[in-house]
Coordinates of N, CA and C and ligand atoms in Angstrom, one line a residue:
X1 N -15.4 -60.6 -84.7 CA -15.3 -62.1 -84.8 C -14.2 -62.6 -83.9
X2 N -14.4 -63.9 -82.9 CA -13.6 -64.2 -82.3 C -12.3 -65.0 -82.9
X3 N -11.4 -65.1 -82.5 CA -10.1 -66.1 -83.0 C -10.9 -67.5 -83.3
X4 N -10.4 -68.3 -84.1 CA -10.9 -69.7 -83.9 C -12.6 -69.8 -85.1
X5 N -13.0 -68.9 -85.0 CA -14.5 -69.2 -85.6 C -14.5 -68.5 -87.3
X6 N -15.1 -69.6 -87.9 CA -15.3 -69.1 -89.5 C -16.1 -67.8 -89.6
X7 N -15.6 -67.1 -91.3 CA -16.2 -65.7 -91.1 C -17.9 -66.4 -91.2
X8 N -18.0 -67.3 -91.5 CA -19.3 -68.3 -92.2 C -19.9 -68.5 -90.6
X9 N -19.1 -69.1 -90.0 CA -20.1 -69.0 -88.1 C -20.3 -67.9 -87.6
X10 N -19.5 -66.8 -87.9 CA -20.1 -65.5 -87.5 C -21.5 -65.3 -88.2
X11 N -21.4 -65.1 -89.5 CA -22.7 -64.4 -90.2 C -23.6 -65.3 -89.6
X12 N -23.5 -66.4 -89.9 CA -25.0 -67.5 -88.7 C -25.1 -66.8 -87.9
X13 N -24.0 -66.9 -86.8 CA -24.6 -66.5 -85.5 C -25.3 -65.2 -85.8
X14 N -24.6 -63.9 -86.4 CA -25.2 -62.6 -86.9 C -26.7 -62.9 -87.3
X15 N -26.9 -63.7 -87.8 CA -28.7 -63.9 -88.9 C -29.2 -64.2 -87.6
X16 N -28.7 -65.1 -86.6 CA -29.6 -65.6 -85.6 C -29.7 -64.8 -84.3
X17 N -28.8 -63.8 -84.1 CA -28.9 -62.9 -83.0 C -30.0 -61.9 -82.5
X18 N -30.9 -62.3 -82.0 CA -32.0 -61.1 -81.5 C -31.9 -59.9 -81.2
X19 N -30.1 -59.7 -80.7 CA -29.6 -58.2 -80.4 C -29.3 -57.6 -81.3
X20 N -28.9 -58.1 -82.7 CA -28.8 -57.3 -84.1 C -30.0 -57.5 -84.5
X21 N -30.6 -58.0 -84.6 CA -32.1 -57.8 -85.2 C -32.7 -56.5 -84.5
X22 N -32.4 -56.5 -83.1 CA -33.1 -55.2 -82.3 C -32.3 -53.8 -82.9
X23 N -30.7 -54.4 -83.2 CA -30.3 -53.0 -83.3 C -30.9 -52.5 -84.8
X24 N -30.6 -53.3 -86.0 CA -31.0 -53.0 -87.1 C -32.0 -52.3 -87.2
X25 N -33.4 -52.6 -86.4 CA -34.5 -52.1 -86.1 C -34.9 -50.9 -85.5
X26 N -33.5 -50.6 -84.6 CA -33.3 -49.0 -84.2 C -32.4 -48.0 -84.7
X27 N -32.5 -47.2 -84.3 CA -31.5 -46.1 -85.0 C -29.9 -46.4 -84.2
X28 N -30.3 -47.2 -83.2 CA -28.2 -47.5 -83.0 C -27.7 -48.3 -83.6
X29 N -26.2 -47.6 -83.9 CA -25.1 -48.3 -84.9 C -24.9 -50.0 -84.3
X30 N -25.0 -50.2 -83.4 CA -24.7 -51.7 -83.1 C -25.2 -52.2 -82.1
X31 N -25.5 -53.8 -82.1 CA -25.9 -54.4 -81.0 C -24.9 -53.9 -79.8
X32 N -24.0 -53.3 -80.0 CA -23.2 -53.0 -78.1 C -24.2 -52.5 -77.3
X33 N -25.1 -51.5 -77.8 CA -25.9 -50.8 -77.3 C -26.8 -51.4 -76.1
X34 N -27.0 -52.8 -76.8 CA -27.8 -53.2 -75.7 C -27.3 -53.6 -74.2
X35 N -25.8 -53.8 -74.3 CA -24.8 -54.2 -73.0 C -24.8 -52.9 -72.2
X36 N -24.5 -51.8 -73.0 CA -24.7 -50.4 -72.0 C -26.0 -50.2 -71.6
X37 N -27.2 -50.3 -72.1 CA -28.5 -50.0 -71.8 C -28.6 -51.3 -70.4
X38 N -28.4 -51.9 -70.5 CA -28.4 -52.8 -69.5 C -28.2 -52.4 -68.5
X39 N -26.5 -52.3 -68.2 CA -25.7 -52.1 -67.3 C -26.5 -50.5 -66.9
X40 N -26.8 -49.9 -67.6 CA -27.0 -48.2 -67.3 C -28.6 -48.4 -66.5
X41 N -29.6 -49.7 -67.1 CA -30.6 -49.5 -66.0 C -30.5 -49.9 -64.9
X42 N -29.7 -50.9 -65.0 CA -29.4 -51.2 -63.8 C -28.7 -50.0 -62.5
X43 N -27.8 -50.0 -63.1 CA -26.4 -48.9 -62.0 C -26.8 -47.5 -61.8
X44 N -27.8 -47.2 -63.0 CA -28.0 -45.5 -63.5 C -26.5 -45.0 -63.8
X45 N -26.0 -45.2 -64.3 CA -24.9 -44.5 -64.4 C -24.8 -43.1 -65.2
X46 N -25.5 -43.0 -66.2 CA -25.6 -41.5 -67.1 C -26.3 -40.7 -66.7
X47 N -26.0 -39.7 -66.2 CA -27.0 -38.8 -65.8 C -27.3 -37.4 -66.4
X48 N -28.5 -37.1 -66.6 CA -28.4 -35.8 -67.5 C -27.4 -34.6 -66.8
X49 N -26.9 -33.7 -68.0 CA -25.8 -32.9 -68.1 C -24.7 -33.6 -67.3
X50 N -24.2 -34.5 -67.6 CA -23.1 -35.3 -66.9 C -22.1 -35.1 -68.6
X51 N -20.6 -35.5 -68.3 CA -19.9 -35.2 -68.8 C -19.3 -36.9 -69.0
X52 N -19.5 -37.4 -70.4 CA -19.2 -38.6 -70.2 C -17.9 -39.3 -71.2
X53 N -16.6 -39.6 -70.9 CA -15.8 -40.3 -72.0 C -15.9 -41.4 -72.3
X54 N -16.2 -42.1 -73.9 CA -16.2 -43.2 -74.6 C -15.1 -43.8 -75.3
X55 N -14.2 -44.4 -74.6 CA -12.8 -44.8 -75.1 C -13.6 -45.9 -75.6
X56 N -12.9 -46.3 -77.3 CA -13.4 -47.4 -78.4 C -14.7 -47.0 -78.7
X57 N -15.2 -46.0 -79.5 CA -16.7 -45.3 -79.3 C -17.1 -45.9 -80.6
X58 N -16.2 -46.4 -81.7 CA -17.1 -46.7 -83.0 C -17.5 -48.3 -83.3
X59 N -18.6 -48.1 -84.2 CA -19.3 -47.4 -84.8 C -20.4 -46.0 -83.9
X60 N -20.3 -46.5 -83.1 CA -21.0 -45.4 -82.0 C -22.2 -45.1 -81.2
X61 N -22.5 -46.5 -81.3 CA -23.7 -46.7 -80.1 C -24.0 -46.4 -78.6
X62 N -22.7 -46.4 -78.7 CA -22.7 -46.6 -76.8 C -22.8 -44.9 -77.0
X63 N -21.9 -44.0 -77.6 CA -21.8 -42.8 -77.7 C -23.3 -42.0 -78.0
X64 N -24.0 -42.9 -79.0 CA -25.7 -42.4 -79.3 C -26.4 -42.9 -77.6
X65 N -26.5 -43.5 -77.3 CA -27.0 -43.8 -76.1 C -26.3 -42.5 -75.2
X66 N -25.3 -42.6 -75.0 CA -24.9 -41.7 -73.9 C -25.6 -40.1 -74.5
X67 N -24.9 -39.6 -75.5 CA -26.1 -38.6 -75.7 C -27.5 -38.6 -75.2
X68 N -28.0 -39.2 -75.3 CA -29.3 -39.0 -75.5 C -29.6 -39.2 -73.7
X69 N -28.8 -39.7 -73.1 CA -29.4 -39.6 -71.5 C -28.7 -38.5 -70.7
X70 N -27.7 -37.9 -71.6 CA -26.9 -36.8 -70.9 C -27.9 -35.6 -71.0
X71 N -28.8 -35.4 -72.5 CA -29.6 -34.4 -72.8 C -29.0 -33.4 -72.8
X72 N -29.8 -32.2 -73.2 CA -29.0 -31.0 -74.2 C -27.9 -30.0 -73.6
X73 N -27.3 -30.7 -71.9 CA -26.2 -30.0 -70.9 C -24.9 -30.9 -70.9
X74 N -25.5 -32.0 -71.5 CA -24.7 -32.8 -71.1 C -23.7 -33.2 -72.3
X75 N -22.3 -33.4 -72.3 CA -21.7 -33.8 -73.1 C -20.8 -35.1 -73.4
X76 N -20.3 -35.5 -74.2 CA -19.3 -36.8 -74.3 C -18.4 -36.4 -75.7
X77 N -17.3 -36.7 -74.8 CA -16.0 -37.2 -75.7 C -15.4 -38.8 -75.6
X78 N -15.1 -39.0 -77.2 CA -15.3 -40.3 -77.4 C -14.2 -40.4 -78.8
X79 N -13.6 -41.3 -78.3 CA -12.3 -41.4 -79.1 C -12.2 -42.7 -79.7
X80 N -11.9 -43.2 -81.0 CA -11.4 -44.2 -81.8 C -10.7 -44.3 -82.9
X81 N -10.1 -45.2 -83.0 CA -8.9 -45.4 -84.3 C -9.4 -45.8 -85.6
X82 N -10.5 -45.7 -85.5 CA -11.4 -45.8 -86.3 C -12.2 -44.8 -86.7
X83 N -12.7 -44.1 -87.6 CA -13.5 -43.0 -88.2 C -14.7 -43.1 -87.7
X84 N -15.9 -42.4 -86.9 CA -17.3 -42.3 -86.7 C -18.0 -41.2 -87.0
X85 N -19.0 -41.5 -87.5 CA -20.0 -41.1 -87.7 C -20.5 -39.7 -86.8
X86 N -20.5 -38.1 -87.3 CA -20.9 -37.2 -86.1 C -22.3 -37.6 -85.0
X87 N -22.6 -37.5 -84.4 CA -23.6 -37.7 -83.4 C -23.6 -36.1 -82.3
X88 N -24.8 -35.9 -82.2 CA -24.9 -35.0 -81.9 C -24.5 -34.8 -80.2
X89 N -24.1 -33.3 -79.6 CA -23.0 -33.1 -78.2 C -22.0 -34.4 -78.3
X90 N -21.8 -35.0 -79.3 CA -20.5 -36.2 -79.1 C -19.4 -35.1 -80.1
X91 N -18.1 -35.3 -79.0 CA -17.0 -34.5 -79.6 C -15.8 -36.2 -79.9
X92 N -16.0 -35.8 -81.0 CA -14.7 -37.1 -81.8 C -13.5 -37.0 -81.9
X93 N -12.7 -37.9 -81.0 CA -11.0 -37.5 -81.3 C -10.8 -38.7 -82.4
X94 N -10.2 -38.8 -83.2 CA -9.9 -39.8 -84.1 C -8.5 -40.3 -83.6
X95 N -8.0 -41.0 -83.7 CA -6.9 -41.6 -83.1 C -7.0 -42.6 -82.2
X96 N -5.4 -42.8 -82.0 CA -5.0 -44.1 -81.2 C -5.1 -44.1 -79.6
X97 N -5.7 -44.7 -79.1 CA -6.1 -44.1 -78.0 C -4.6 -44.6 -76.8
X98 N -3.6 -45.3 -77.3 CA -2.7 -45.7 -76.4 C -1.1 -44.5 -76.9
X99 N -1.7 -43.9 -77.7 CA -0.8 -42.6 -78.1 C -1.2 -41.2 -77.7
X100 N -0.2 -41.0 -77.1 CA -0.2 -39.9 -75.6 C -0.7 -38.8 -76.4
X101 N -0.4 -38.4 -77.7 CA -0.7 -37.2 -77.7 C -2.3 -37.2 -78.0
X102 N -2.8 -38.6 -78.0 CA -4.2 -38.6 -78.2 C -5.3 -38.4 -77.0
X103 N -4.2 -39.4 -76.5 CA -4.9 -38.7 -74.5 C -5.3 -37.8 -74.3
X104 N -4.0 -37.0 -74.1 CA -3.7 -35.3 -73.8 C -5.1 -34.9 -74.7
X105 N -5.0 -35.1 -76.1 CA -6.4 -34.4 -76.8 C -7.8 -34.5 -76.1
X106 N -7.5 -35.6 -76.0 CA -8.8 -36.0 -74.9 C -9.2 -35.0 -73.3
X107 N -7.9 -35.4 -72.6 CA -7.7 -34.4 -71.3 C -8.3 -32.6 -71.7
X108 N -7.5 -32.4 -72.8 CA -8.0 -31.5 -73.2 C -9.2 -30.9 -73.3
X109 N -9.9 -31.8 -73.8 CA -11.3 -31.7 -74.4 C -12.4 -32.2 -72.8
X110 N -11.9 -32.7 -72.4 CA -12.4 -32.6 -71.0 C -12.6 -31.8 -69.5
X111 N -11.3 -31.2 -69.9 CA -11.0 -29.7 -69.3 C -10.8 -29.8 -67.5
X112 N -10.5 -29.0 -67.1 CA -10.4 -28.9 -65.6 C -11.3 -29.6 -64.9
X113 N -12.6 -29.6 -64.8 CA -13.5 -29.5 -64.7 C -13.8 -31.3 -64.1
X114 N -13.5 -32.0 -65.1 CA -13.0 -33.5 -65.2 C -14.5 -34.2 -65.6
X115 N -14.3 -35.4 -65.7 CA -15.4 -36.2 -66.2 C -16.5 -37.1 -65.4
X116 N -17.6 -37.4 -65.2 CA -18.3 -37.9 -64.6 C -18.1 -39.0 -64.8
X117 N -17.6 -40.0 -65.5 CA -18.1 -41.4 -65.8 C -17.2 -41.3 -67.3
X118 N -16.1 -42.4 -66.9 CA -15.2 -43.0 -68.6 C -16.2 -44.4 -69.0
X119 N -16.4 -44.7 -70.2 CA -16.8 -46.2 -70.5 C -16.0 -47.0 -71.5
X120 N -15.2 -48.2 -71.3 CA -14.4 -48.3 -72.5 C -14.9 -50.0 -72.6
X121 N -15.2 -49.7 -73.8 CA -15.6 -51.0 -74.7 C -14.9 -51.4 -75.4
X122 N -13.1 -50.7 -75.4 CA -12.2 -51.3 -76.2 C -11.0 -52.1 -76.1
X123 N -11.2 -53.0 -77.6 CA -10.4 -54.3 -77.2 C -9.4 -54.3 -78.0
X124 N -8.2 -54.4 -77.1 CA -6.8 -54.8 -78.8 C -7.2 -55.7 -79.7
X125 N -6.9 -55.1 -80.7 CA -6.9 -56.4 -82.0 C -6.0 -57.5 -81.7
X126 N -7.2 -58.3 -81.6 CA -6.9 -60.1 -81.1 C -5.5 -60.5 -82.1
X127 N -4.5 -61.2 -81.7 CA -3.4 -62.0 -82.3 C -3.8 -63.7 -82.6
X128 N -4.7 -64.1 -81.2 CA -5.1 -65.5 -81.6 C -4.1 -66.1 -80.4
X129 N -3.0 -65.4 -79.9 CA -2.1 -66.0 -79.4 C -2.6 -65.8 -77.6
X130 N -3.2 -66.4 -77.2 CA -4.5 -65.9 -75.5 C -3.3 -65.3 -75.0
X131 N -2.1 -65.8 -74.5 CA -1.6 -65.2 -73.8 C -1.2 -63.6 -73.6
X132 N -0.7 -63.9 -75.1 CA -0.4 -62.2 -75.9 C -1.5 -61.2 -75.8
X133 N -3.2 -62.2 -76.2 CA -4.3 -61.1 -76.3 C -4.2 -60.8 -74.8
X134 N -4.0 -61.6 -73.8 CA -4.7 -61.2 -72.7 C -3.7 -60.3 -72.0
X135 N -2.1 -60.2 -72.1 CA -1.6 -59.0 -72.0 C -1.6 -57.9 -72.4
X136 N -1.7 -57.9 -73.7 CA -2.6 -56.5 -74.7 C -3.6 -56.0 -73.9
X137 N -4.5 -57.0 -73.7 CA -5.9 -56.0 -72.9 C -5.8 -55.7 -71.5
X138 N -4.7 -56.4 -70.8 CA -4.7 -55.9 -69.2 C -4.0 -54.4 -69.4
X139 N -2.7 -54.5 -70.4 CA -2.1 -53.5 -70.4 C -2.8 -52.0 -70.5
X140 N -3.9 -52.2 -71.9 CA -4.8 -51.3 -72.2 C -5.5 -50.8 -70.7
X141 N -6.6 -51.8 -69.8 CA -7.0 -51.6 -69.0 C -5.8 -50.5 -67.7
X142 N -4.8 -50.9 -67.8 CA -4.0 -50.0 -67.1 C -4.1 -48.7 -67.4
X143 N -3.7 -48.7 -68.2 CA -3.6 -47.6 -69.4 C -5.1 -46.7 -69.2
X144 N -6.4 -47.3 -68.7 CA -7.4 -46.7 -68.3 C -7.5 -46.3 -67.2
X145 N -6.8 -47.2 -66.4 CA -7.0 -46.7 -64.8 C -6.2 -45.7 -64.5
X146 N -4.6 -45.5 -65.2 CA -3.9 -44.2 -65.5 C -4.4 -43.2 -65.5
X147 N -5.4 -42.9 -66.8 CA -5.9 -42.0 -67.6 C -7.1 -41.8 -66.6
X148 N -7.6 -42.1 -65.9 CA -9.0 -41.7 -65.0 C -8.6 -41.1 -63.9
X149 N -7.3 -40.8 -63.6 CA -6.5 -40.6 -62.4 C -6.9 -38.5 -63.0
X150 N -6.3 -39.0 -64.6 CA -6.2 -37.6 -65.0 C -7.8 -36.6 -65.7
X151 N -8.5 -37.6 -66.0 CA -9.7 -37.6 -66.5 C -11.1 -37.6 -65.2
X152 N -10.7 -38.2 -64.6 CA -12.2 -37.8 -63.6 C -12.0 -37.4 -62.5
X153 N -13.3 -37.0 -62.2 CA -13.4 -35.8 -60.8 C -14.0 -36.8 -60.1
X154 N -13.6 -36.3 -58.5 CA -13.7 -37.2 -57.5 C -15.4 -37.4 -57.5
X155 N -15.4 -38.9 -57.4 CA -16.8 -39.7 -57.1 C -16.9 -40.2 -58.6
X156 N -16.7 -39.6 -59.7 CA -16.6 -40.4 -61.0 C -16.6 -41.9 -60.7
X157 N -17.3 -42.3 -62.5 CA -17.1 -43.9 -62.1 C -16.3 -44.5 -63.5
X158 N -15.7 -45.2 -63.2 CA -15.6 -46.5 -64.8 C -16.1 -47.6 -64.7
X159 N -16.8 -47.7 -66.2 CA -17.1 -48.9 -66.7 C -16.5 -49.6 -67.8
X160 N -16.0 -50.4 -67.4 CA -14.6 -51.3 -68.7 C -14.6 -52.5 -69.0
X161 N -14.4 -52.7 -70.3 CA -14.9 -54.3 -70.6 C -13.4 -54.9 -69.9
X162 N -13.0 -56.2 -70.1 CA -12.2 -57.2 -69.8 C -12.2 -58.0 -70.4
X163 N -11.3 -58.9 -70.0 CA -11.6 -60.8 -70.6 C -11.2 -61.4 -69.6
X164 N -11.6 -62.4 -69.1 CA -11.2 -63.3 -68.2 C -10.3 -64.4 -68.4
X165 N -9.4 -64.0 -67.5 CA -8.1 -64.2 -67.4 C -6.8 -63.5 -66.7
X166 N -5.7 -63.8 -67.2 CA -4.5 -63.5 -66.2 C -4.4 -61.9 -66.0
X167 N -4.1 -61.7 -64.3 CA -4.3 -60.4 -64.8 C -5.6 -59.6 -64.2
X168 N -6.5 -60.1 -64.4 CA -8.1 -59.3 -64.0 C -8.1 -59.4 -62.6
X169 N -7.7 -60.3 -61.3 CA -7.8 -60.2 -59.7 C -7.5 -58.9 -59.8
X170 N -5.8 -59.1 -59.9 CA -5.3 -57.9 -59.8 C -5.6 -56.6 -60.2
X171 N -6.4 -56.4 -61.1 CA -6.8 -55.4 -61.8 C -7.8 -54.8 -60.5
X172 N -8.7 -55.5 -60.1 CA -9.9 -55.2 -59.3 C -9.2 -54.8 -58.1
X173 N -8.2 -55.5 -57.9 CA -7.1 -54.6 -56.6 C -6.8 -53.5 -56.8
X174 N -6.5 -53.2 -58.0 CA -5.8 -52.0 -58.3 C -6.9 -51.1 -58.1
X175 N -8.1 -51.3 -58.9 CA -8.9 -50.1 -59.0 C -9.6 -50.0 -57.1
X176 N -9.5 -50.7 -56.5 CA -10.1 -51.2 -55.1 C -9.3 -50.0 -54.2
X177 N -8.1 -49.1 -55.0 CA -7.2 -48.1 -54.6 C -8.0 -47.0 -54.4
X178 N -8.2 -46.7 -55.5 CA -9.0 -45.8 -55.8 C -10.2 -45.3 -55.8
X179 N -10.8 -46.9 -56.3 CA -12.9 -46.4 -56.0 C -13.2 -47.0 -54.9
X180 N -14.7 -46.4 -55.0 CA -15.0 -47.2 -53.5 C -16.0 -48.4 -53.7
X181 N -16.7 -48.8 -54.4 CA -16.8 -50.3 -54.8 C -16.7 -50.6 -56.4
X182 N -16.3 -51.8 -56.1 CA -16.2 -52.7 -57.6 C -17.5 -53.7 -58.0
X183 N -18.0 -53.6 -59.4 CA -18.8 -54.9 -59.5 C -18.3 -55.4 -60.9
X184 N -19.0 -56.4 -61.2 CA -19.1 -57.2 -62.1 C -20.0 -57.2 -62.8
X185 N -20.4 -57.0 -64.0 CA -21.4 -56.8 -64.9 C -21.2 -58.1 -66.4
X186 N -22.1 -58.8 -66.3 CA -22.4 -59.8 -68.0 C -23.6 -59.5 -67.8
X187 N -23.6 -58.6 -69.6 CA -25.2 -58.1 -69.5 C -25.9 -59.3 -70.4
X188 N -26.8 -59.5 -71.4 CA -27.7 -60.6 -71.8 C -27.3 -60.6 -72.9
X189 N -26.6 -59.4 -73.4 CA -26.1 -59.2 -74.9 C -24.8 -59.5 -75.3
X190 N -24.3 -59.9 -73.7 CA -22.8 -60.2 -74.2 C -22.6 -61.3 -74.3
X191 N -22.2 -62.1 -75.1 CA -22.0 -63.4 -75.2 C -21.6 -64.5 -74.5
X192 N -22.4 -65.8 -74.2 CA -21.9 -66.4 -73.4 C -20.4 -67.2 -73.6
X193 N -20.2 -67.4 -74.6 CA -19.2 -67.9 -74.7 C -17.8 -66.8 -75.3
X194 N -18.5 -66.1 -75.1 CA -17.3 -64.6 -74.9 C -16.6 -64.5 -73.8
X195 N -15.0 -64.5 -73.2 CA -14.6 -64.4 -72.1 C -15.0 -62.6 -71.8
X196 N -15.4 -62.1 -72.3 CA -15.6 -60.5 -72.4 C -16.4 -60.3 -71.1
X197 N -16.7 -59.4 -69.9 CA -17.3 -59.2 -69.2 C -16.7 -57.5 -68.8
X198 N -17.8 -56.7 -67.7 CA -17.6 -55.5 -68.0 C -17.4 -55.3 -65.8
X199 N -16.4 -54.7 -65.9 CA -16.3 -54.2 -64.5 C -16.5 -52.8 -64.5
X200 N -17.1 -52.5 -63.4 CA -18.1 -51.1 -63.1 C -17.3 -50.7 -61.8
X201 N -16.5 -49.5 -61.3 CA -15.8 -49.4 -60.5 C -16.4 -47.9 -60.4
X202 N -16.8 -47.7 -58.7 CA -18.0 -46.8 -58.6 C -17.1 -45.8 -57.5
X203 N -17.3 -44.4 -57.6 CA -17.2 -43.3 -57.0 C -15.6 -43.4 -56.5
X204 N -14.8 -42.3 -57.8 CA -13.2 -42.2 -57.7 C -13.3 -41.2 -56.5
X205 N -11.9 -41.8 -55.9 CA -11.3 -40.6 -54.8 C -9.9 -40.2 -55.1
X206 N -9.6 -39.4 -54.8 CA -8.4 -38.5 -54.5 C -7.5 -39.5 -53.7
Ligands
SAM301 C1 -16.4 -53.3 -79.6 S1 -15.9 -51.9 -80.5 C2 -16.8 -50.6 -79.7 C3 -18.3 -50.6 -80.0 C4 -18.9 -49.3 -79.4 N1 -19.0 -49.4 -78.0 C5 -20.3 -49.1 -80.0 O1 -21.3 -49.1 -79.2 O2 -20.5 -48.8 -81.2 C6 -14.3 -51.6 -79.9 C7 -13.7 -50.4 -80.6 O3 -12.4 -50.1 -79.9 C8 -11.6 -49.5 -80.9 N2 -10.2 -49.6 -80.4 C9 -9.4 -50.6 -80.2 N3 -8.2 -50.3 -79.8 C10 -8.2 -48.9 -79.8 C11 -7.2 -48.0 -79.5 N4 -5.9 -48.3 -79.2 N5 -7.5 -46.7 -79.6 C12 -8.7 -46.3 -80.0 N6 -9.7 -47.1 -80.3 C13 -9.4 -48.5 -80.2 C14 -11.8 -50.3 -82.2 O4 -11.5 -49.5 -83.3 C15 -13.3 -50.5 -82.1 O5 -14.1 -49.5 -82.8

């Protein structure tokens, strides 16, 4: 629920949403699902036996979808500060994902080898205060672009939510270092009046 809106305009919105109706209707934990299915027919991003990390993975949709297109070679590690639910080839680190030794577990569990594709759908817990939120989430976003340096193998991609606002140009410079194109992604599921939008930053280099 966003800052500013009653728990009472959420549940409306929730009764009236077509993407929780779809999800209820399926076996994924949450409407997110439909933002990655999106973005993924479009880009192709998942590819069977590909090796995929889900930073913010719970309740674990995105994580059930990526399974299921990685198929029985393919694996995902997926980390949250939050408890989820097992899913099958999904390996769960529980923890804080901006606490190093949670990383490292991660790196770990990823191995030499490195990762095909990180996806992070995670957002600091909102203060209400924009300025504050929106330094929390650039910082985090760093903190991913860091971590992919150590986590994926050259040509890898990310895909990472944002918010629009102070901070995001720059951000698309930074990763403009490293990959070799940037896009922009608002899938149908993500809210319009959500500053949230997802940048796709395609094939890491050395
Ligand atoms: C929008 S939800 C992700 C939904 C998920 N993509 C799905 O499909 O079910 C964002 C998640 O990020 C997690 N999160 C936020 N900050 C985190 C942190 N520092 N470390 C680990 N997880 C974090 C939250 O606990 C929350 O479960």
């Amino acid at each position: 629920m966003s800052k500013g809106s009653t728990s009472n305009d959420w549940l409306q919105r929730q009764k009236k949403d077509p993407y929780v109706k779809q999800a209820q209707q399926s076996h994924y934990r949450s409407r997110a699902i439909y933002k990655l299915q999106e973005i993924d027919q479009k880009d192709k991003l998942i590819k069977p036996n590909s090796c995929v990390v889900d930073l913010g993975s719970a309740p674990g949709s995105w994580s059930q979808y990526a399974s299921e297109k990685v198929k029985s070679r393919g694996r995902i590690i997926s980390v949250d500060i939050l408890p989820m639910e097992p899913i099958e080839r999904v390996l769960f680190v529980l923890g804080d994902f901006t606490d190093e030794t949670v990383e490292n577990e991660c790196l770990g569990h990823i191995g030499k080898q490195g990762a095909d594709l990180v996806i992070s759908d995670m957002a600091p817990n909102l203060t209400g205060i924009r300025v504050t939120d929106q330094a929390r989430s650039m910082a985090m976003a760093e903190l991913i672009y860091e971590f992919c340096h150590q986590a994926l193998k050259p040509g890898g991609d990310l895909l990472i939510k944002l918010f629009e606002g102070a901070g995001t140009e720059q951000y698309r410079k930074l990763l403009k270092e490293r990959f070799t194109s940037i896009m922009t992604r608002k899938p149908g599921a993500s809210r319009d009046e959500s500053r949230e939008f997802y940048v796709l930053a395609r094939s890491y280099r050395l």
